[in-house]
């Protein structure tokens, strides 16, 4: 078993050897989705990264228990349910069903444990009560409960913000009973038109930050190994989780805090207000799921990804070329079998270095270049080389489609995008071929190529695709 995995820990701001708290067992949690709207590419990216992390840890021999959550009670959910005149829980359930369907379509693995905020309300009330007993939180006369930030001296250790700086980016509730602007809500008193639960402080519902702390606490106990999430959650959400959990337990909450970068669309932060959210269901209609995964995994997971049309187009072109070589090898030698150790060894070395999918994917270009040369030389060892690629890179969700099916899907898609001018030239060239005017046919082929398309003769006619 290999023990030299390194992860960048946001808490210590450095890359560290991964050593679980309890022997070979790994408790891993990643903040999930608030189902207030349909799933977008940001949700996909976060789910993909932590699914791959879990799978690689398992591959390395660790016993991983991986949990994700749905924040199924939230201001946005309540607002949307009121707009549609349906109960908030009914709206959340409907959206969760849609999101689950998209994640399955993208072949994102299920966590070992699904957690739901509304199923742990009783535990949240107990947790909050203990914080009040420890004088770490206080109830107000109007039924709200706040955490006292000044009672946790290490506040800011994750984000690096001093207390006075922490006011930036924090939503300040207008409550005359708050002792400090930084204090955050653990329990919110019920307002008209909102779902509520009974509590010692009156009818109400939990604050956002307490939910993840309690779901972790009741699932894993006082400590976990890995807490993941998007970098946008680092402050205040994860900072507040640390404060309330460690105030209760007196122990470090998570040993490794790991954050993935954010999605930008044409240089802008993706947001519903800008109208640039890329929904998973729309992406799936436009591109094969492996094209999208390849595009997302070509950067370090810590960095932001700028989504442009060219990003997916390039990814599609690269994957099409890879699958073409796979298809050619299969036609020539029939069956993939055997093992080329360097493929897996290089992949594992890259992934052990802070889940470096970018480096792992960069190896593919040389691997397939080598495979093409082996094919040209009728070298049967190409099947062991490619078999190792198929097996190894399936962990990233790649090369799980049959080569013929992938090629056919992309061919069909690109044909629909071909301009009429190019189609007319291809037809004219085909007629020239039938008339045995090969000089004209060759000239038309060059003209088509200059326009960015490739015409290829087949048994039944010709294929026309983007270069």
Short mmCIF file of C-alpha atoms in Angstrom, two decimals:
data_model
loop_
_atom_site.label_atom_id
_atom_site.label_comp_id
_atom_site.label_asym_id
_atom_site.label_seq_id
_atom_site.Cartn_x
_atom_site.Cartn_y
_atom_site.Cartn_z
CA UNK A 1 0.00 0.00 0.00
CA UNK A 2 1.27 3.46 -0.88
CA UNK A 3 1.22 6.13 1.80
CA UNK A 4 2.84 9.05 -0.02
CA UNK A 5 -0.28 10.92 -1.14
CA UNK A 6 -0.04 14.68 -0.66
CA UNK A 7 -2.92 17.16 -0.45
CA UNK A 8 -2.89 20.93 -0.27
CA UNK A 9 -4.43 21.79 3.10
CA UNK A 10 -6.20 25.16 3.15
CA UNK A 11 -5.83 25.24 6.94
CA UNK A 12 -2.01 25.12 6.93
CA UNK A 13 -1.64 26.69 3.46
CA UNK A 14 0.78 24.01 2.33
CA UNK A 15 0.96 20.62 0.70
CA UNK A 16 1.07 17.84 3.30
CA UNK A 17 1.48 14.08 3.46
CA UNK A 18 -1.90 12.47 3.86
CA UNK A 19 -2.04 10.55 7.15
CA UNK A 20 -5.54 9.64 8.41
CA UNK A 21 -6.48 10.17 12.05
CA UNK A 22 -7.29 6.50 12.65
CA UNK A 23 -4.94 4.10 10.88
CA UNK A 24 -6.15 3.25 7.40
CA UNK A 25 -9.69 4.60 7.81
CA UNK A 26 -10.75 7.83 6.12
CA UNK A 27 -13.77 9.92 7.09
CA UNK A 28 -14.50 12.25 4.19
CA UNK A 29 -17.21 14.88 3.79
CA UNK A 30 -17.90 17.32 0.97
CA UNK A 31 -20.47 20.10 1.15
CA UNK A 32 -23.22 19.24 -1.29
CA UNK A 33 -25.94 21.19 -3.05
CA UNK A 34 -28.72 23.51 -1.97
CA UNK A 35 -31.53 22.30 -4.26
CA UNK A 36 -33.05 25.70 -4.96
CA UNK A 37 -32.60 25.39 -8.74
CA UNK A 38 -31.37 22.92 -11.35
CA UNK A 39 -27.80 21.64 -11.23
CA UNK A 40 -25.14 23.56 -13.16
CA UNK A 41 -21.54 22.95 -14.18
CA UNK A 42 -20.23 24.24 -10.84
CA UNK A 43 -22.19 21.54 -9.01
CA UNK A 44 -20.88 18.97 -11.48
CA UNK A 45 -17.25 20.06 -11.04
CA UNK A 46 -17.33 19.89 -7.26
CA UNK A 47 -19.06 16.50 -7.25
CA UNK A 48 -16.62 15.16 -9.87
CA UNK A 49 -13.50 16.25 -7.96
CA UNK A 50 -14.49 14.66 -4.65
CA UNK A 51 -15.81 11.53 -6.35
CA UNK A 52 -12.39 11.12 -8.01
CA UNK A 53 -10.61 11.85 -4.71
CA UNK A 54 -12.64 9.17 -2.95
CA UNK A 55 -12.04 6.64 -5.75
CA UNK A 56 -8.29 7.27 -5.79
CA UNK A 57 -8.02 6.88 -2.01
CA UNK A 58 -9.85 3.56 -2.32
CA UNK A 59 -7.52 2.54 -5.15
CA UNK A 60 -4.58 3.28 -2.85
CA UNK A 61 -6.00 0.90 -0.27
CA UNK A 62 -7.74 3.21 2.19
CA UNK A 63 -11.08 2.38 3.81
CA UNK A 64 -13.09 5.47 2.88
CA UNK A 65 -16.50 6.48 4.15
CA UNK A 66 -17.63 9.41 2.02
CA UNK A 67 -20.63 11.57 2.88
CA UNK A 68 -22.32 14.40 0.98
CA UNK A 69 -25.32 16.46 1.93
CA UNK A 70 -28.32 18.26 0.56
CA UNK A 71 -29.15 21.54 2.29
CA UNK A 72 -32.86 21.02 1.82
CA UNK A 73 -34.08 23.96 3.91
CA UNK A 74 -32.84 27.40 2.88
CA UNK A 75 -33.96 30.97 2.12
CA UNK A 76 -33.86 30.40 -1.65
CA UNK A 77 -35.83 27.16 -1.41
CA UNK A 78 -38.46 28.88 0.71
CA UNK A 79 -38.70 31.84 -1.69
CA UNK A 80 -39.09 29.55 -4.71
CA UNK A 81 -41.66 27.33 -3.02
CA UNK A 82 -43.72 30.38 -2.02
CA UNK A 83 -43.53 31.65 -5.58
CA UNK A 84 -44.85 28.30 -6.86
CA UNK A 85 -47.37 27.94 -4.01
CA UNK A 86 -46.11 24.53 -2.94
CA UNK A 87 -44.60 23.40 0.40
CA UNK A 88 -40.84 23.96 0.71
CA UNK A 89 -40.13 20.28 1.41
CA UNK A 90 -42.08 19.25 -1.68
CA UNK A 91 -40.13 21.70 -3.84
CA UNK A 92 -36.79 20.53 -2.39
CA UNK A 93 -37.63 16.86 -2.98
CA UNK A 94 -38.58 17.60 -6.58
CA UNK A 95 -35.30 19.44 -7.22
CA UNK A 96 -33.22 16.75 -5.51
CA UNK A 97 -34.77 14.16 -7.80
CA UNK A 98 -33.80 16.26 -10.85
CA UNK A 99 -30.25 16.86 -9.59
CA UNK A 100 -29.74 13.17 -8.77
CA UNK A 101 -30.86 12.29 -12.29
CA UNK A 102 -28.26 14.63 -13.81
CA UNK A 103 -25.46 13.33 -11.57
CA UNK A 104 -26.32 9.76 -12.58
CA UNK A 105 -26.34 10.78 -16.25
CA UNK A 106 -22.82 12.15 -15.80
CA UNK A 107 -21.82 8.90 -14.03
CA UNK A 108 -20.87 10.60 -10.78
CA UNK A 109 -20.56 7.94 -8.08
CA UNK A 110 -22.96 7.88 -5.15
CA UNK A 111 -21.45 8.79 -1.76
CA UNK A 112 -21.50 6.11 0.90
CA UNK A 113 -23.85 8.27 2.97
CA UNK A 114 -26.39 10.87 1.85
CA UNK A 115 -27.23 13.48 4.48
CA UNK A 116 -30.22 15.82 4.55
CA UNK A 117 -30.48 18.88 6.75
CA UNK A 118 -34.18 18.38 7.50
CA UNK A 119 -33.52 14.88 8.87
CA UNK A 120 -31.15 16.12 11.56
CA UNK A 121 -33.11 19.07 13.01
CA UNK A 122 -33.44 17.40 16.42
CA UNK A 123 -29.68 16.84 16.55
CA UNK A 124 -29.11 20.47 15.60
CA UNK A 125 -31.28 21.65 18.50
CA UNK A 126 -29.24 19.47 20.92
CA UNK A 127 -25.96 20.76 19.45
CA UNK A 128 -27.05 24.40 19.75
CA UNK A 129 -28.27 23.82 23.32
CA UNK A 130 -24.82 22.50 24.30
CA UNK A 131 -23.16 25.57 22.78
CA UNK A 132 -25.44 27.80 24.86
CA UNK A 133 -24.58 25.75 28.00
CA UNK A 134 -20.87 26.30 27.23
CA UNK A 135 -21.50 30.05 26.89
CA UNK A 136 -20.44 29.93 23.23
CA UNK A 137 -23.88 30.98 21.95
CA UNK A 138 -26.84 32.97 23.19
CA UNK A 139 -30.58 33.15 22.57
CA UNK A 140 -32.34 36.45 21.95
CA UNK A 141 -35.77 37.51 23.24
CA UNK A 142 -37.26 37.13 19.74
CA UNK A 143 -36.27 33.45 19.45
CA UNK A 144 -33.03 33.63 17.46
CA UNK A 145 -29.78 32.00 18.59
CA UNK A 146 -26.35 33.37 17.68
CA UNK A 147 -22.83 32.05 17.99
CA UNK A 148 -20.48 34.40 19.88
CA UNK A 149 -17.51 34.78 17.57
CA UNK A 150 -15.42 36.51 20.25
CA UNK A 151 -15.69 33.35 22.38
CA UNK A 152 -13.67 31.39 19.80
CA UNK A 153 -10.18 32.88 19.90
CA UNK A 154 -8.98 31.02 16.79
CA UNK A 155 -11.69 32.51 14.55
CA UNK A 156 -10.14 33.26 11.15
CA UNK A 157 -7.50 30.51 11.23
CA UNK A 158 -8.84 28.88 8.04
CA UNK A 159 -9.33 32.00 5.94
CA UNK A 160 -6.47 33.98 7.47
CA UNK A 161 -8.78 36.92 8.13
CA UNK A 162 -8.42 38.96 11.29
CA UNK A 163 -11.64 39.61 13.16
CA UNK A 164 -11.97 43.15 11.85
CA UNK A 165 -11.39 41.95 8.27
CA UNK A 166 -13.94 39.19 8.62
CA UNK A 167 -16.81 41.67 8.38
CA UNK A 168 -16.14 41.89 4.62
CA UNK A 169 -18.29 39.40 2.77
CA UNK A 170 -20.41 38.51 5.80
CA UNK A 171 -24.16 38.90 5.65
CA UNK A 172 -25.03 41.11 8.61
CA UNK A 173 -28.45 40.37 10.10
CA UNK A 174 -30.30 43.44 11.33
CA UNK A 175 -31.03 42.29 14.86
CA UNK A 176 -30.91 44.71 17.77
CA UNK A 177 -30.20 41.81 20.12
CA UNK A 178 -26.96 40.71 18.42
CA UNK A 179 -23.94 41.30 20.62
CA UNK A 180 -21.50 41.64 17.71
CA UNK A 181 -21.94 42.17 13.95
CA UNK A 182 -19.79 39.05 13.38
CA UNK A 183 -22.03 36.75 15.42
CA UNK A 184 -23.85 34.34 13.10
CA UNK A 185 -27.21 32.65 13.37
CA UNK A 186 -27.46 29.08 14.65
CA UNK A 187 -31.24 29.19 14.86
CA UNK A 188 -33.64 31.55 13.09
CA UNK A 189 -37.05 32.39 14.50
CA UNK A 190 -39.94 31.56 12.19
CA UNK A 191 -41.30 34.21 9.87
CA UNK A 192 -44.68 34.13 8.18
CA UNK A 193 -44.80 31.76 5.22
CA UNK A 194 -41.73 29.77 6.29
CA UNK A 195 -41.46 26.14 7.41
CA UNK A 196 -40.56 25.77 11.07
CA UNK A 197 -39.73 23.30 13.83
CA UNK A 198 -40.39 23.57 17.57
CA UNK A 199 -37.39 24.34 19.74
CA UNK A 200 -36.59 25.59 23.28
CA UNK A 201 -36.35 29.08 21.77
CA UNK A 202 -39.65 28.94 19.91
CA UNK A 203 -40.67 27.96 16.39
CA UNK A 204 -37.91 28.34 13.83
CA UNK A 205 -35.32 26.65 11.63
CA UNK A 206 -31.56 26.15 11.66
CA UNK A 207 -29.02 28.57 10.25
CA UNK A 208 -26.98 27.41 7.26
CA UNK A 209 -23.61 26.91 8.96
CA UNK A 210 -24.84 24.70 11.80
CA UNK A 211 -26.26 22.14 9.39
CA UNK A 212 -22.93 20.81 8.07
CA UNK A 213 -21.37 20.73 11.54
CA UNK A 214 -24.19 18.67 12.99
CA UNK A 215 -24.57 16.32 10.02
CA UNK A 216 -20.85 15.56 10.36
CA UNK A 217 -21.06 15.21 14.14
CA UNK A 218 -23.91 12.68 14.12
CA UNK A 219 -22.39 10.73 11.20
CA UNK A 220 -18.68 10.64 12.02
CA UNK A 221 -18.27 11.86 15.59
CA UNK A 222 -16.03 14.67 16.78
CA UNK A 223 -13.40 14.59 14.02
CA UNK A 224 -13.08 13.84 10.31
CA UNK A 225 -10.09 13.47 8.01
CA UNK A 226 -11.15 15.44 4.93
CA UNK A 227 -13.64 18.28 4.61
CA UNK A 228 -14.09 19.40 1.01
CA UNK A 229 -16.00 22.07 -0.82
CA UNK A 230 -15.74 24.93 -3.28
CA UNK A 231 -13.38 27.80 -2.50
CA UNK A 232 -16.38 30.12 -2.23
CA UNK A 233 -17.35 28.25 0.96
CA UNK A 234 -14.01 28.78 2.72
CA UNK A 235 -15.31 31.98 4.32
CA UNK A 236 -17.61 32.37 6.11
CA UNK A 237 -19.20 28.91 5.85
CA UNK A 238 -16.24 26.66 6.64
CA UNK A 239 -14.75 29.19 9.06
CA UNK A 240 -18.03 29.15 10.97
CA UNK A 241 -18.21 25.35 10.91
CA UNK A 242 -14.80 25.21 12.58
CA UNK A 243 -15.80 27.75 15.22
CA UNK A 244 -19.01 26.06 16.32
CA UNK A 245 -17.76 22.45 16.12
CA UNK A 246 -14.45 23.02 17.88
CA UNK A 247 -16.17 25.16 20.53
CA UNK A 248 -18.29 22.12 21.36
CA UNK A 249 -15.69 19.33 21.11
CA UNK A 250 -12.44 21.09 21.98
CA UNK A 251 -10.77 19.11 19.17
CA UNK A 252 -9.69 19.96 15.60
CA UNK A 253 -12.77 19.41 13.41
CA UNK A 254 -11.13 18.30 10.14
CA UNK A 255 -7.47 17.43 9.63
CA UNK A 256 -7.45 18.41 5.93
CA UNK A 257 -9.52 21.25 4.50
CA UNK A 258 -9.56 20.89 0.72
CA UNK A 259 -11.11 23.42 -1.68
CA UNK A 260 -11.70 23.26 -5.42
CA UNK A 261 -11.61 26.32 -7.66
CA UNK A 262 -14.62 28.09 -9.12
CA UNK A 263 -16.18 28.14 -12.57
CA UNK A 264 -16.01 31.29 -14.69
CA UNK A 265 -17.79 31.72 -18.01
CA UNK A 266 -15.91 33.85 -20.54
CA UNK A 267 -13.96 35.40 -17.68
CA UNK A 268 -16.96 36.21 -15.49
CA UNK A 269 -17.97 34.50 -12.29
CA UNK A 270 -20.89 32.21 -13.08
CA UNK A 271 -24.12 33.41 -11.49
CA UNK A 272 -27.83 33.23 -12.03
CA UNK A 273 -28.08 37.04 -12.01
CA UNK A 274 -25.66 37.29 -14.96
CA UNK A 275 -27.59 34.63 -16.83
CA UNK A 276 -24.44 32.63 -17.55
CA UNK A 277 -25.16 29.47 -15.55
CA UNK A 278 -24.40 26.39 -17.62
CA UNK A 279 -26.96 23.77 -16.67
CA UNK A 280 -25.86 20.15 -16.62
CA UNK A 281 -28.85 19.07 -18.69
CA UNK A 282 -27.98 21.58 -21.45
CA UNK A 283 -24.30 20.62 -21.50
CA UNK A 284 -25.26 16.98 -21.89
CA UNK A 285 -27.30 17.79 -24.99
CA UNK A 286 -24.36 19.59 -26.59
CA UNK A 287 -21.39 17.41 -25.65
CA UNK A 288 -20.59 13.83 -24.67
CA UNK A 289 -20.13 13.59 -20.89
CA UNK A 290 -16.51 12.47 -21.31
CA UNK A 291 -15.75 15.60 -23.35
CA UNK A 292 -16.98 17.74 -20.46
CA UNK A 293 -14.99 15.74 -17.89
CA UNK A 294 -11.80 15.97 -19.94
CA UNK A 295 -12.26 19.74 -20.24
CA UNK A 296 -12.80 20.16 -16.49
CA UNK A 297 -9.89 17.95 -15.43
CA UNK A 298 -7.17 19.57 -17.54
CA UNK A 299 -6.46 22.19 -14.84
CA UNK A 300 -5.40 21.83 -11.22
CA UNK A 301 -8.56 21.44 -9.17
CA UNK A 302 -7.44 24.38 -7.00
CA UNK A 303 -7.55 26.87 -9.86
CA UNK A 304 -10.59 28.56 -11.37
CA UNK A 305 -11.74 27.25 -14.76
CA UNK A 306 -12.68 29.71 -17.49
CA UNK A 307 -15.36 28.09 -19.62
CA UNK A 308 -15.38 29.06 -23.28
CA UNK A 309 -16.80 27.25 -26.31
CA UNK A 310 -13.23 26.58 -27.41
CA UNK A 311 -12.53 24.69 -24.17
CA UNK A 312 -15.16 22.06 -24.97
CA UNK A 313 -14.39 22.04 -28.70
CA UNK A 314 -10.71 21.35 -28.04
CA UNK A 315 -11.59 18.68 -25.52
CA UNK A 316 -13.92 17.05 -28.04
CA UNK A 317 -11.24 17.10 -30.73
CA UNK A 318 -8.63 15.52 -28.45
CA UNK A 319 -10.97 12.81 -27.21
CA UNK A 320 -12.15 12.10 -30.76
CA UNK A 321 -8.54 11.54 -31.81
CA UNK A 322 -7.92 9.24 -28.83
CA UNK A 323 -11.03 7.20 -29.56
CA UNK A 324 -10.09 6.99 -33.24
CA UNK A 325 -6.81 5.30 -32.29
CA UNK A 326 -8.67 2.97 -29.94
CA UNK A 327 -11.08 2.13 -32.74
CA UNK A 328 -8.30 1.52 -35.27
CA UNK A 329 -6.49 -0.78 -32.82
CA UNK A 330 -9.65 -2.72 -32.10
CA UNK A 331 -10.35 -3.22 -35.78
CA UNK A 332 -6.80 -4.41 -36.43
CA UNK A 333 -6.20 -6.65 -33.39
CA UNK A 334 -9.74 -7.21 -32.02
CA UNK A 335 -9.27 -7.45 -28.24
CA UNK A 336 -7.67 -5.14 -25.69
CA UNK A 337 -5.69 -7.20 -23.17
CA UNK A 338 -2.47 -7.16 -21.18
CA UNK A 339 -0.86 -4.46 -19.09
CA UNK A 340 1.69 -1.71 -19.65
CA UNK A 341 2.89 -0.81 -16.16
CA UNK A 342 4.20 2.64 -17.03
CA UNK A 343 0.66 3.89 -17.77
CA UNK A 344 -0.65 3.14 -14.29
CA UNK A 345 2.61 4.10 -12.54
CA UNK A 346 2.74 7.54 -14.16
CA UNK A 347 -0.96 8.09 -13.51
CA UNK A 348 -0.65 7.14 -9.84
CA UNK A 349 2.41 9.35 -9.33
CA UNK A 350 0.52 12.33 -10.75
CA UNK A 351 -2.58 11.67 -8.66
CA UNK A 352 -0.58 11.21 -5.46
CA UNK A 353 0.72 14.72 -5.96
CA UNK A 354 -2.38 16.55 -4.76
CA UNK A 355 -4.72 14.84 -7.22
CA UNK A 356 -2.92 16.26 -10.25
CA UNK A 357 -5.43 15.33 -12.96
CA UNK A 358 -3.84 17.91 -15.25
CA UNK A 359 -0.55 16.03 -15.27
CA UNK A 360 -2.28 12.66 -15.57
CA UNK A 361 -4.19 13.84 -18.65
CA UNK A 362 -1.07 15.37 -20.22
CA UNK A 363 0.42 11.85 -20.39
CA UNK A 364 -2.37 10.79 -22.75
CA UNK A 365 -0.98 12.76 -25.67
CA UNK A 366 2.35 10.90 -25.62
CA UNK A 367 0.65 7.57 -24.92
CA UNK A 368 -1.60 7.87 -27.96
CA UNK A 369 1.30 9.11 -30.09
CA UNK A 370 3.16 5.94 -29.12
CA UNK A 371 0.04 3.88 -29.81
CA UNK A 372 -0.30 5.34 -33.31
CA UNK A 373 3.32 4.43 -34.09
CA UNK A 374 2.81 0.89 -32.81
CA UNK A 375 -0.26 0.54 -35.01
CA UNK A 376 1.66 1.69 -38.06
CA UNK A 377 4.30 -0.95 -37.29
CA UNK A 378 1.70 -3.70 -36.69
CA UNK A 379 2.99 -4.02 -33.12
CA UNK A 380 0.48 -6.03 -31.06
CA UNK A 381 1.84 -4.57 -27.81
CA UNK A 382 -0.35 -1.57 -28.60
CA UNK A 383 -3.28 -3.55 -27.16
CA UNK A 384 -1.64 -3.83 -23.73
CA UNK A 385 -0.77 -0.13 -23.82
CA UNK A 386 -4.33 0.90 -24.68
CA UNK A 387 -5.88 -1.64 -22.32
CA UNK A 388 -3.93 -0.02 -19.50
CA UNK A 389 -5.24 3.40 -20.55
CA UNK A 390 -8.85 2.19 -20.56
CA UNK A 391 -8.54 0.59 -17.12
CA UNK A 392 -6.48 3.33 -15.46
CA UNK A 393 -8.29 6.39 -16.78
CA UNK A 394 -11.73 5.00 -16.03
CA UNK A 395 -11.10 6.42 -12.54
CA UNK A 396 -11.46 9.88 -14.14
CA UNK A 397 -14.59 8.78 -15.98
CA UNK A 398 -12.81 8.53 -19.36
CA UNK A 399 -12.73 5.81 -22.05
CA UNK A 400 -15.84 4.08 -20.71
CA UNK A 401 -17.70 4.38 -24.03
CA UNK A 402 -17.17 1.96 -26.90
CA UNK A 403 -14.90 3.62 -29.52
CA UNK A 404 -17.41 3.10 -32.34
CA UNK A 405 -20.26 4.64 -30.34
CA UNK A 406 -18.22 7.67 -29.26
CA UNK A 407 -17.01 8.36 -32.80
CA UNK A 408 -20.53 7.94 -34.21
CA UNK A 409 -22.01 10.36 -31.65
CA UNK A 410 -19.44 13.06 -32.37
CA UNK A 411 -19.70 12.53 -36.14
CA UNK A 412 -23.47 12.89 -36.00
CA UNK A 413 -23.20 16.05 -33.90
CA UNK A 414 -20.57 17.72 -36.11
CA UNK A 415 -22.52 16.93 -39.28
CA UNK A 416 -25.41 18.97 -37.93
CA UNK A 417 -23.10 21.97 -37.49
CA UNK A 418 -21.57 21.92 -40.98
CA UNK A 419 -22.44 25.01 -43.09
CA UNK A 420 -24.39 24.50 -46.32
CA UNK A 421 -21.46 25.98 -48.29
CA UNK A 422 -19.15 23.19 -47.09
CA UNK A 423 -21.77 20.51 -47.71
CA UNK A 424 -22.20 21.79 -51.28
CA UNK A 425 -18.45 21.61 -51.90
CA UNK A 426 -18.35 18.06 -50.53
CA UNK A 427 -21.19 17.03 -52.86
CA UNK A 428 -19.42 18.66 -55.80
CA UNK A 429 -16.22 16.80 -54.91
CA UNK A 430 -18.11 13.50 -54.63
CA UNK A 431 -19.56 14.04 -58.09
CA UNK A 432 -16.07 14.84 -59.45
CA UNK A 433 -14.82 11.57 -57.97
CA UNK A 434 -17.63 9.67 -59.67
CA UNK A 435 -16.77 11.46 -62.92
CA UNK A 436 -13.12 10.45 -62.36
CA UNK A 437 -12.06 14.11 -62.40
CA UNK A 438 -9.50 13.56 -59.66
CA UNK A 439 -7.73 16.88 -60.16
CA UNK A 440 -10.96 18.78 -59.45
CA UNK A 441 -11.75 16.45 -56.51
CA UNK A 442 -8.34 17.11 -54.93
CA UNK A 443 -8.75 20.86 -55.37
CA UNK A 444 -12.16 20.77 -53.73
CA UNK A 445 -10.76 18.72 -50.83
CA UNK A 446 -8.14 21.45 -50.22
CA UNK A 447 -10.82 24.16 -50.39
CA UNK A 448 -12.91 22.25 -47.81
CA UNK A 449 -9.87 21.90 -45.53
CA UNK A 450 -9.18 25.65 -45.71
CA UNK A 451 -12.71 26.16 -44.36
CA UNK A 452 -11.88 23.96 -41.36
CA UNK A 453 -13.42 20.65 -42.43
CA UNK A 454 -12.15 17.24 -43.43
CA UNK A 455 -13.76 15.05 -46.06
CA UNK A 456 -13.00 11.33 -45.89
CA UNK A 457 -14.07 8.70 -48.40
CA UNK A 458 -15.98 5.70 -47.08
CA UNK A 459 -17.36 2.50 -48.57
CA UNK A 460 -20.77 4.13 -48.95
CA UNK A 461 -19.73 7.66 -49.93
CA UNK A 462 -17.95 10.16 -47.69
CA UNK A 463 -17.83 11.58 -44.16
CA UNK A 464 -17.53 15.29 -43.47
CA UNK A 465 -16.26 16.53 -40.09
CA UNK A 466 -14.60 19.48 -38.45
CA UNK A 467 -10.81 19.33 -38.38
#
